[in-house]
Amino acid sequence: PPPPPPPQTNDISSCLLSNGVSNFSLPSSPSYTPLLDSSIRNLRFELPGVGKPAAVILPASKRDLRRAVLCARGASLAIRVRSGGHSYEGLSYTTENRVPFAVIDLANLNRVRVDPGSATAWAESGATLGEVYRAVGLSSRNLALSAGSCATIGVGGHAAGGGFGLLSRKHGLAADNVLDAVLIDPSGNTLTRETMDDDVFWAIRGGGGGSWGVVYAWKLRLVPVPDNITVFSVGRTGPVELIAGLMHRWQYVGPSLPDEFYLSTYIPTRSSNGNLSMSFTGQVLGPKHLAMSVLNQTFPELGLAESELSEVSWLESAVKFAGLSSVADLTSRQIGVGQYAKRKSDYVQAPISMQGTIKILQRMSTGPQGSIQLDPYGGAMARIGSAATPFPHRAGYLYSIQYAVSWNASDLDRAEEHIGWLRSFYGFMAPFVSKNPRGAYVNYLDLDLGTNDWANATGGASSKSVARAASWGERYFFTNFDRLVRAKSKVDPENVFNNAQSIPPLRYDR
Ligand code: FDA
């Protein structure tokens, strides 16, 4: 059936205008579609059948942001907050069951203020990681932010769900380095760490975006880095047995290297001439000779050559790992770059046997275009307590797996087939990964794990909503889920900020 037109809501535009918020776009405006699509990274959610918002609002200040929240509520629109738009399931710009909604897009709230003296930065949530990295790296060669590698991710959604990157084995997640935050609550109040409930300040640092209010800005701890660090990206190609040997051995190396080392691996599904390929991404907080001596001793099978390594500043490393070519590119929003994709995640607690590794790679080589990415934990990741923040995958977790399939516009009619393959591969992986519960990473959001049913959640359904959400919430957060429900009940008892996998409040149907 043809998609229904986006709802026209005059209320919201008159409310915004009368409150001095002028930068917004309604479906009738020529700017609406380019603006809505501007940061959509998963093109599945750009397709015409996906429900569109009644308005896209671009606040220019904290005041505008508060008013946008109140006007959206006043117009009975659900609120979707978007920072970088990288949600794997499009939750920052879609709703379930065609509930009318407004997108509050923070793209213009992207100021970053670095204080090298105290090694901290305030970043507005709409700043991309690239914008933050550039500001930090230009302020001092010896300061960095511990966060993910894609430069167009929004710091708003990223720190809200954790934020793992090349410095995490040394310094933890982005969320572990949040020192303060400015949160706009459902009533439009401005809360900071000092005025926020402790459970709420804990929850916003890893409990997932979209549940608590709008984080207007984060205060981030910056971490020390040497003048030069060693980086490399190397590929290896060969028959299944050779690649399996490297993958099998990596499991013992990646998670147990010194904290200064990061070594992840990426394996595409496609084989050519019966050969598989595999790439390794490495970063060492030290000189080449240190990297060479440690890696050749712990991982001689990789056969790393000194010519494959380079020494660069941390800022240059951020450029490299974002796949960019210059520091200036870090602030490019790369509009229009997206993929039709589906991703899922897992955690591994015990190394997979060589035989198991071969089976996994054989299975992958039958798949559509896709990949697995293995990110090493250990180091600081294992030393931070599993209840220190909502993110629970700490001691005892060797590495995460991210599964992905992607396809092109010319292949849209095969989308379900590709997603189906990924789901069956995920099923096949069950014996090899964490269990009871099978862990997942909330920043790698996966609606296959379950969804809220807000449409039917009124009239005494509160404990049911919580029980339902526990089925995926405990996979993202383990027992931290209970504290998240407590935090939600305090900061948003009316469930104003909700989405398909948001944390439900206990007293929702009071
Ligand atoms: P987006 O704007 O879509 O928001 C994500 C969620 O947070 C939504 O529910 C949204 O409503 C909410 N939200 C956003 N801003 C908010 C705010 N200010 N206040 C409250 N809620 C807010 N992860 C990782 O840990 N390490 C990595 O290296 C990568 N790499 C990576 C590469 C690519 C290409 C993609 C697409 C994704 C990743 N990720 C990742 C995952 C990424 O961290 C995750 O999708 C983040 O939630 C994205 O944050 P954005 O602000 O970009 O997303």
Coordinates of C-alpha atoms and ligand atoms in Angstrom, one line a residue:
P1 CA 0.0 0.0 0.0
P2 CA 1.2 3.6 -0.6
P3 CA 2.7 5.1 2.5
P4 CA 0.4 7.4 4.5
P5 CA 1.3 11.1 4.2
P6 CA 3.2 12.5 7.3
P7 CA 0.7 14.0 9.7
Q8 CA 0.3 17.8 9.4
T9 CA 0.4 19.4 12.8
N10 CA -0.2 23.1 12.9
D11 CA -0.1 23.1 16.7
I12 CA 3.6 22.4 16.8
S13 CA 4.6 25.1 14.4
S14 CA 2.6 27.8 16.1
C15 CA 3.9 26.7 19.5
L16 CA 7.5 26.8 18.2
L17 CA 7.1 30.1 16.5
S18 CA 5.4 31.7 19.4
N19 CA 8.3 30.5 21.6
G20 CA 10.9 31.9 19.3
V21 CA 12.0 28.6 17.8
S22 CA 12.2 29.3 14.1
N23 CA 14.4 26.6 12.7
F24 CA 12.2 23.6 12.0
S25 CA 10.8 22.0 8.9
L26 CA 7.3 20.6 8.2
P27 CA 6.5 18.0 5.6
S28 CA 5.2 20.6 3.2
S29 CA 8.6 22.3 3.1
P30 CA 11.2 21.6 0.4
S31 CA 13.8 21.4 3.2
Y32 CA 12.0 18.6 5.0
T33 CA 13.2 15.5 3.2
P34 CA 16.8 16.6 2.8
L35 CA 16.9 17.6 6.5
L36 CA 15.2 14.3 7.7
D37 CA 17.5 12.2 5.5
S38 CA 20.6 14.2 6.3
S39 CA 22.0 11.9 9.0
I40 CA 20.1 8.7 8.2
R41 CA 22.9 6.0 8.2
N42 CA 20.8 3.0 7.8
L43 CA 19.0 3.5 4.5
R44 CA 16.4 0.8 5.4
F45 CA 14.8 3.6 7.5
E46 CA 14.8 6.1 4.7
L47 CA 12.5 4.1 2.5
P48 CA 9.1 5.6 1.6
G49 CA 7.1 3.0 3.7
V50 CA 8.7 4.2 6.9
G51 CA 6.5 6.7 8.9
K52 CA 7.8 10.2 8.7
P53 CA 7.7 12.9 11.5
A54 CA 5.2 15.8 11.7
A55 CA 8.2 18.1 12.1
V56 CA 12.0 18.1 12.2
I57 CA 13.2 20.7 14.7
L58 CA 16.7 22.0 14.8
P59 CA 17.3 23.8 18.1
A60 CA 20.1 26.4 18.1
S61 CA 20.4 26.7 21.9
K62 CA 19.5 24.9 25.1
R63 CA 16.5 27.3 25.4
D64 CA 15.3 26.2 21.9
L65 CA 15.8 22.6 22.9
R66 CA 13.7 22.9 26.1
R67 CA 11.0 24.6 24.1
A68 CA 11.0 22.0 21.4
V69 CA 10.4 19.3 24.0
L70 CA 7.5 21.2 25.5
C71 CA 6.0 22.1 22.2
A72 CA 6.2 18.5 21.0
R73 CA 4.5 17.3 24.2
G74 CA 1.9 20.1 23.9
A75 CA 1.1 18.9 20.4
S76 CA 0.8 15.3 21.7
L77 CA 3.6 14.2 19.5
A78 CA 6.1 11.5 20.5
I79 CA 9.6 12.8 20.7
R80 CA 12.5 11.4 18.9
V81 CA 15.9 12.9 19.7
R82 CA 18.7 12.6 17.1
S83 CA 22.3 13.4 17.5
G84 CA 24.3 11.7 14.8
G85 CA 21.5 9.5 13.4
H86 CA 23.6 6.3 13.6
S87 CA 21.1 4.2 15.5
Y88 CA 21.3 0.7 13.9
E89 CA 17.5 0.5 14.0
G90 CA 16.7 4.1 13.2
L91 CA 15.2 4.8 16.6
S92 CA 16.2 8.5 16.5
Y93 CA 13.9 9.3 13.6
T94 CA 11.1 6.7 13.5
T95 CA 8.3 5.5 15.7
E96 CA 6.5 2.2 16.1
N97 CA 2.8 1.7 15.1
R98 CA 2.8 5.0 13.2
V99 CA 2.5 7.0 16.3
P100 CA 2.7 10.7 15.3
F101 CA 6.1 12.2 16.3
A102 CA 8.6 15.1 16.0
V103 CA 12.3 14.7 15.5
I104 CA 14.4 17.0 17.6
D105 CA 17.7 17.0 15.7
L106 CA 20.7 18.3 17.6
A107 CA 22.9 18.8 14.5
N108 CA 23.2 22.5 15.2
L109 CA 24.1 22.0 18.9
N110 CA 27.6 20.9 18.1
R111 CA 29.9 23.2 20.0
V112 CA 32.9 21.7 21.8
R113 CA 34.9 23.5 24.5
V114 CA 38.1 21.9 25.5
D115 CA 40.0 22.8 28.7
P116 CA 43.4 21.3 28.2
G117 CA 44.4 22.4 31.7
S118 CA 41.9 20.2 33.5
A119 CA 41.9 17.6 30.6
T120 CA 38.1 18.0 30.2
A121 CA 35.8 19.0 27.4
W122 CA 32.2 20.0 27.3
A123 CA 30.6 18.8 24.1
E124 CA 27.1 19.6 23.0
S125 CA 25.3 16.3 22.0
G126 CA 25.0 17.1 18.3
A127 CA 28.8 17.3 17.9
T128 CA 30.1 14.3 16.0
L129 CA 33.0 12.3 17.3
G130 CA 35.0 13.8 14.5
E131 CA 34.2 17.3 15.7
V132 CA 35.2 16.4 19.2
Y133 CA 38.4 14.6 18.2
R134 CA 39.5 17.5 16.1
A135 CA 38.8 20.0 18.9
V136 CA 40.6 17.8 21.4
G137 CA 43.6 16.9 19.2
L138 CA 44.2 20.5 18.1
S139 CA 44.1 21.7 21.7
S140 CA 46.9 19.3 22.7
R141 CA 48.9 16.5 21.1
N142 CA 48.8 14.7 24.4
L143 CA 45.0 14.5 25.0
A144 CA 42.4 12.3 23.5
L145 CA 38.8 11.1 24.0
S146 CA 38.1 7.4 24.4
A147 CA 35.3 6.7 22.0
G148 CA 34.4 4.9 18.7
S149 CA 36.1 5.2 15.4
C150 CA 33.4 6.4 12.9
A151 CA 33.7 10.2 12.8
T152 CA 30.1 11.0 12.0
I153 CA 28.6 9.3 15.1
G154 CA 26.9 11.8 17.4
V155 CA 28.5 12.1 20.8
G156 CA 24.9 12.3 22.2
G157 CA 23.7 8.8 21.3
H158 CA 27.2 7.3 21.5
A159 CA 28.0 8.1 25.2
A160 CA 24.4 7.4 26.1
G161 CA 25.0 3.7 25.1
G162 CA 28.6 3.2 26.1
G163 CA 31.0 4.1 23.3
F164 CA 33.8 1.6 22.7
G165 CA 36.9 2.4 20.7
L166 CA 40.6 2.0 20.3
L167 CA 41.5 3.5 23.7
S168 CA 38.9 1.5 25.6
R169 CA 41.3 -1.2 26.8
K170 CA 43.4 1.6 28.4
H171 CA 40.7 4.1 29.4
G172 CA 37.2 2.5 29.2
L173 CA 34.2 3.6 27.3
A174 CA 33.1 7.1 26.4
A175 CA 30.4 6.7 29.1
D176 CA 33.1 5.7 31.7
N177 CA 34.6 9.1 31.0
V178 CA 31.5 11.3 31.4
L179 CA 32.1 13.6 34.4
D180 CA 28.9 15.6 34.2
A181 CA 25.9 16.2 31.9
V182 CA 23.2 18.6 31.2
L183 CA 19.9 16.8 30.9
I184 CA 16.6 18.3 29.8
D185 CA 13.9 16.3 31.6
P186 CA 10.4 15.7 30.3
S187 CA 9.1 18.8 32.0
G188 CA 11.8 20.9 30.3
N189 CA 13.8 21.3 33.5
T190 CA 17.6 21.5 33.2
L191 CA 19.4 19.0 35.4
T192 CA 23.1 18.6 36.0
R193 CA 25.0 16.0 38.0
E194 CA 24.5 18.1 41.1
T195 CA 20.8 18.4 40.7
M196 CA 20.1 15.0 39.1
D197 CA 19.2 11.9 41.1
D198 CA 22.2 9.6 41.4
D199 CA 20.4 6.7 39.7
V200 CA 19.6 9.0 36.8
F201 CA 23.2 10.2 36.4
W202 CA 24.2 6.6 36.5
A203 CA 21.6 5.6 33.9
I204 CA 22.3 8.2 31.3
R205 CA 26.0 7.0 31.1
G206 CA 25.4 3.7 29.2
G207 CA 21.7 2.9 29.7
G208 CA 21.0 3.7 26.0
G209 CA 19.7 6.9 24.5
G210 CA 16.1 7.9 24.2
S211 CA 14.8 6.9 27.6
W212 CA 15.7 9.6 30.1
G213 CA 15.2 13.0 28.5
V214 CA 17.5 14.9 26.2
V215 CA 21.2 15.1 27.0
Y216 CA 22.1 18.6 25.9
A217 CA 25.8 18.3 26.6
W218 CA 28.4 16.0 28.1
K219 CA 31.4 16.9 30.2
L220 CA 34.1 14.4 29.2
R221 CA 37.3 13.4 30.8
L222 CA 40.1 13.5 28.3
V223 CA 42.9 11.0 28.6
P224 CA 46.6 11.3 28.2
V225 CA 48.3 10.0 25.0
P226 CA 52.0 10.1 24.0
D227 CA 53.2 12.5 21.3
N228 CA 53.3 9.6 18.8
I229 CA 51.4 6.4 18.8
T230 CA 51.8 3.4 16.5
V231 CA 49.1 2.4 14.1
F232 CA 48.5 -0.2 11.5
S233 CA 45.8 -1.9 9.3
V234 CA 47.0 -5.1 7.8
G235 CA 45.2 -7.7 5.7
R236 CA 45.9 -11.4 5.4
T237 CA 44.4 -13.7 2.8
G238 CA 44.4 -17.5 2.6
P239 CA 42.4 -20.7 2.8
V240 CA 39.9 -21.3 5.6
E241 CA 42.5 -23.1 7.7
L242 CA 45.0 -20.3 7.7
I243 CA 42.4 -17.6 8.5
A244 CA 40.9 -19.8 11.2
G245 CA 44.4 -20.2 12.7
L246 CA 44.8 -16.5 12.9
M247 CA 41.3 -15.9 14.3
H248 CA 41.7 -18.7 16.8
R249 CA 45.0 -17.4 18.0
W250 CA 43.8 -13.8 18.1
Q251 CA 41.3 -14.7 20.8
Y252 CA 44.2 -15.5 23.2
V253 CA 46.2 -12.4 22.2
G254 CA 43.8 -9.5 21.6
P255 CA 42.1 -9.5 25.1
S256 CA 45.3 -10.1 27.0
L257 CA 47.8 -7.7 25.5
P258 CA 49.0 -4.8 27.7
D259 CA 46.4 -2.0 28.1
E260 CA 48.4 0.2 25.7
F261 CA 47.6 -2.3 22.8
Y262 CA 44.5 -2.5 20.8
L263 CA 44.2 -5.2 18.1
S264 CA 40.8 -5.9 16.5
T265 CA 40.0 -8.0 13.6
Y266 CA 37.4 -7.9 10.8
I267 CA 36.5 -10.8 8.6
P268 CA 34.2 -10.3 5.5
T269 CA 31.9 -13.1 4.5
R270 CA 32.9 -13.2 0.9
S271 CA 35.6 -15.6 -0.3
S272 CA 37.4 -15.4 -3.6
N273 CA 39.0 -18.3 -5.3
G274 CA 38.4 -20.3 -2.2
N275 CA 40.4 -17.9 -0.1
L276 CA 39.1 -15.8 2.8
S277 CA 40.5 -12.5 3.9
M278 CA 40.9 -10.9 7.3
S279 CA 42.1 -7.6 8.4
F280 CA 43.6 -6.4 11.7
T281 CA 43.4 -2.9 13.1
G282 CA 46.1 -2.0 15.6
Q283 CA 47.0 0.9 17.8
V284 CA 49.8 1.0 20.3
L285 CA 50.3 3.8 22.8
G286 CA 54.0 3.7 22.2
P287 CA 56.7 3.6 19.5
K288 CA 57.0 1.1 16.7
H289 CA 59.8 -0.9 18.3
L290 CA 57.5 -1.6 21.3
A291 CA 54.7 -2.7 19.1
M292 CA 57.0 -4.9 17.0
S293 CA 58.6 -6.6 20.0
V294 CA 55.4 -7.3 21.9
L295 CA 53.3 -8.4 18.9
N296 CA 56.0 -10.5 17.3
Q297 CA 56.4 -12.3 20.6
T298 CA 52.7 -12.8 21.4
F299 CA 51.4 -13.2 17.9
P300 CA 54.2 -14.4 15.6
E301 CA 51.5 -16.0 13.3
L302 CA 50.5 -12.5 12.2
G303 CA 53.9 -12.0 10.7
L304 CA 53.8 -8.2 11.3
A305 CA 56.5 -6.3 9.4
E306 CA 57.9 -3.0 10.7
S307 CA 57.0 -1.4 7.3
E308 CA 53.4 -2.1 8.0
L309 CA 53.4 0.3 11.0
S310 CA 53.5 4.0 11.2
E311 CA 53.9 6.5 14.1
V312 CA 51.4 9.3 14.1
S313 CA 49.8 11.7 16.6
W314 CA 46.5 10.5 18.2
L315 CA 44.6 13.0 16.1
E316 CA 46.1 11.6 12.9
S317 CA 45.2 8.1 14.1
A318 CA 41.6 9.2 14.5
V319 CA 41.6 10.4 10.9
K320 CA 43.0 7.1 9.7
F321 CA 40.6 4.9 11.7
A322 CA 37.7 6.9 10.5
G323 CA 38.8 6.1 7.0
L324 CA 39.4 9.8 6.2
S325 CA 42.4 11.5 4.7
S326 CA 42.8 14.7 6.6
V327 CA 42.1 16.4 9.9
A328 CA 39.7 18.7 8.1
D329 CA 37.6 15.7 7.0
L330 CA 36.9 14.9 10.6
T331 CA 34.2 17.6 10.7
S332 CA 32.6 16.6 7.4
R333 CA 29.1 15.2 8.0
Q334 CA 29.4 13.1 4.9
I335 CA 25.8 13.6 4.0
G336 CA 24.3 10.8 1.9
V337 CA 26.7 8.2 3.0
G338 CA 24.7 5.2 4.3
Q339 CA 24.0 1.6 3.9
Y340 CA 21.1 -0.8 3.8
A341 CA 22.2 -3.0 6.7
K342 CA 21.3 -5.2 9.6
R343 CA 23.6 -5.8 12.5
K344 CA 23.7 -7.9 15.7
S345 CA 26.1 -8.5 18.5
D346 CA 27.4 -11.1 20.9
Y347 CA 30.1 -11.5 23.6
V348 CA 32.6 -14.3 24.0
Q349 CA 33.8 -15.4 27.4
A350 CA 35.8 -18.5 26.5
P351 CA 38.0 -18.9 23.3
I352 CA 36.2 -20.7 20.5
S353 CA 38.0 -24.0 19.6
M354 CA 40.0 -24.3 16.3
Q355 CA 37.4 -26.7 15.1
G356 CA 34.6 -24.2 16.0
T357 CA 36.4 -21.4 14.3
I358 CA 36.7 -23.4 11.0
K359 CA 33.0 -24.1 11.1
I360 CA 32.2 -20.5 11.7
L361 CA 34.3 -19.4 8.7
Q362 CA 32.9 -22.1 6.5
R363 CA 29.4 -20.9 7.4
M364 CA 30.3 -17.3 6.7
S365 CA 31.6 -18.1 3.3
T366 CA 28.1 -19.2 2.2
G367 CA 26.7 -15.8 3.2
P368 CA 25.7 -12.6 1.4
Q369 CA 27.9 -9.5 1.6
G370 CA 28.6 -9.1 5.3
S371 CA 31.2 -9.4 8.0
I372 CA 32.1 -10.1 11.6
Q373 CA 34.1 -7.6 13.7
L374 CA 35.8 -8.8 16.8
D375 CA 36.7 -6.1 19.4
P376 CA 39.1 -7.0 22.2
Y377 CA 38.1 -6.3 25.8
G378 CA 40.4 -6.9 28.8
G379 CA 42.6 -4.2 30.3
A380 CA 40.6 -1.3 31.8
M381 CA 37.4 -2.8 30.3
A382 CA 37.8 -5.8 32.7
R383 CA 38.8 -3.7 35.7
I384 CA 35.8 -1.4 35.7
G385 CA 33.0 -2.9 37.9
S386 CA 30.0 -4.4 36.1
A387 CA 27.7 -2.1 38.0
A388 CA 29.8 1.0 37.8
T389 CA 27.7 2.1 34.8
P390 CA 24.8 0.3 33.1
F391 CA 27.2 -1.4 30.7
P392 CA 27.9 -4.8 32.3
H393 CA 30.3 -6.6 29.9
R394 CA 33.4 -6.3 32.0
A395 CA 35.6 -8.9 33.8
G396 CA 35.4 -12.2 32.1
Y397 CA 34.4 -10.9 28.7
L398 CA 37.1 -11.5 26.1
Y399 CA 35.7 -9.8 23.1
S400 CA 32.5 -8.6 21.4
I401 CA 31.4 -9.8 18.0
Q402 CA 29.5 -7.5 15.7
Y403 CA 27.7 -9.3 12.8
A404 CA 26.7 -7.3 9.7
V405 CA 25.0 -7.8 6.4
S406 CA 24.5 -5.0 3.9
W407 CA 23.1 -4.6 0.4
N408 CA 22.6 -2.1 -2.3
A409 CA 19.6 -0.2 -3.6
S410 CA 19.6 -2.6 -6.6
D411 CA 19.1 -5.5 -4.2
L412 CA 16.2 -4.2 -2.1
D413 CA 13.9 -7.1 -2.9
R414 CA 16.4 -9.4 -1.3
A415 CA 16.6 -7.5 2.0
E416 CA 14.6 -10.1 3.9
E417 CA 16.7 -12.9 2.6
H418 CA 19.9 -11.1 3.7
I419 CA 18.5 -10.3 7.1
G420 CA 17.3 -13.9 7.4
W421 CA 20.8 -15.2 6.7
L422 CA 22.2 -13.0 9.4
R423 CA 19.6 -14.3 11.9
S424 CA 20.3 -17.9 11.1
F425 CA 24.1 -17.2 11.4
Y426 CA 23.4 -15.6 14.8
G427 CA 21.4 -18.8 15.7
F428 CA 24.3 -20.9 14.6
M429 CA 26.7 -18.9 16.8
A430 CA 24.7 -19.6 20.1
P431 CA 27.0 -22.5 21.3
F432 CA 30.1 -20.3 21.0
V433 CA 29.0 -17.1 22.8
S434 CA 27.9 -15.9 26.2
K435 CA 24.8 -17.5 27.7
N436 CA 22.1 -16.9 30.4
P437 CA 21.7 -14.3 29.3
R438 CA 23.2 -14.1 25.8
G439 CA 24.8 -10.7 26.0
A440 CA 24.4 -7.9 23.5
Y441 CA 25.6 -4.3 23.2
V442 CA 23.0 -1.6 23.4
N443 CA 24.9 0.7 21.0
Y444 CA 24.6 -2.1 18.5
L445 CA 20.8 -1.9 18.9
D446 CA 19.0 -5.0 17.7
L447 CA 15.2 -5.0 17.6
D448 CA 15.2 -8.8 17.0
L449 CA 15.8 -9.1 20.8
G450 CA 12.3 -7.8 21.5
T451 CA 10.3 -4.5 21.5
N452 CA 8.0 -2.6 23.8
D453 CA 4.3 -2.6 23.1
W454 CA 3.4 0.9 24.2
A455 CA 0.1 0.8 22.2
N456 CA -1.2 -1.8 24.6
A457 CA 0.6 -0.8 27.7
T458 CA -2.0 1.2 29.5
G459 CA -4.3 0.1 32.3
G460 CA -2.3 -1.8 34.8
A461 CA 0.3 -3.1 32.3
S462 CA 3.2 -1.5 34.1
S463 CA 4.8 -4.6 35.6
K464 CA 4.0 -6.4 32.3
S465 CA 5.9 -3.7 30.4
V466 CA 8.9 -4.1 32.7
A467 CA 8.8 -7.9 32.4
R468 CA 8.6 -7.6 28.7
A469 CA 11.5 -5.2 28.5
A470 CA 13.6 -7.3 30.8
S471 CA 13.8 -9.9 28.0
W472 CA 16.1 -7.7 26.0
G473 CA 17.1 -5.3 28.8
E474 CA 18.8 -8.1 30.7
R475 CA 20.8 -9.0 27.6
Y476 CA 22.1 -5.4 27.3
F477 CA 22.4 -4.6 31.0
F478 CA 22.2 -7.9 33.0
T479 CA 21.1 -7.1 36.6
N480 CA 21.7 -3.4 36.0
F481 CA 18.4 -3.4 34.2
D482 CA 16.5 -3.2 37.6
R483 CA 18.4 0.0 38.5
L484 CA 17.6 1.5 35.1
V485 CA 13.9 0.9 35.7
R486 CA 14.3 2.7 39.0
A487 CA 16.0 5.6 37.3
K488 CA 13.4 5.8 34.6
S489 CA 10.6 5.8 37.2
K490 CA 12.2 8.8 38.9
V491 CA 13.1 10.9 35.9
D492 CA 10.2 10.1 33.5
P493 CA 7.3 8.3 35.3
E494 CA 5.0 9.4 32.5
N495 CA 7.1 7.6 29.9
V496 CA 7.4 10.7 27.7
F497 CA 10.7 9.5 26.3
N498 CA 10.0 6.1 24.9
N499 CA 11.0 4.0 21.9
A500 CA 10.9 0.4 20.7
Q501 CA 13.5 -0.6 23.3
S502 CA 13.4 2.2 25.8
I503 CA 13.4 1.4 29.6
P504 CA 9.9 1.4 30.9
P505 CA 9.0 3.1 34.2
L506 CA 7.4 1.1 36.9
R507 CA 4.5 3.5 37.5
Y508 CA 3.7 4.2 33.9
D509 CA 0.0 3.5 34.2
R510 CA -0.5 5.2 37.6
Ligands
FDA1 P1 21.3 8.6 17.0 O1 21.1 10.1 16.9 O2 20.6 7.7 16.0 O3 20.9 8.2 18.5 C1 20.9 6.9 19.0 C2 19.9 6.8 20.2 O4 20.3 7.7 21.2 C3 18.5 7.1 19.8 O5 17.6 6.3 20.6 C4 18.4 8.5 20.1 O6 17.0 8.9 20.3 C5 19.2 8.6 21.4 N1 19.8 9.9 21.5 C6 20.6 10.6 20.6 N2 21.0 11.7 21.1 C7 20.5 11.8 22.3 C8 20.6 12.8 23.3 N3 21.3 13.9 23.1 N4 20.0 12.6 24.5 C9 19.3 11.5 24.7 N5 19.1 10.5 23.8 C10 19.8 10.7 22.6 N6 29.6 2.2 18.6 C11 30.7 2.0 19.4 O7 30.6 1.8 20.6 N7 32.0 2.0 18.8 C12 32.1 2.2 17.5 O8 33.3 2.2 17.0 C13 31.0 2.4 16.6 N8 31.1 2.5 15.3 C14 30.0 2.7 14.5 C15 30.1 3.0 13.2 C16 28.9 3.2 12.4 C17 29.1 3.4 10.9 C18 27.7 3.2 13.0 C19 26.4 3.4 12.2 C20 27.5 3.0 14.4 C21 28.7 2.7 15.1 N9 28.6 2.5 16.5 C22 29.7 2.3 17.3 C23 27.3 2.5 17.2 C24 26.9 3.9 17.7 O9 27.7 4.1 18.9 C25 25.5 4.0 18.2 O10 24.7 3.8 17.0 C26 25.1 5.3 18.8 O11 23.9 5.2 19.5 C27 25.0 6.4 17.8 O12 24.8 7.7 18.3 P2 24.2 8.8 17.4 O13 24.0 10.0 18.2 O14 25.0 8.9 16.1 O15 22.8 8.2 17.0

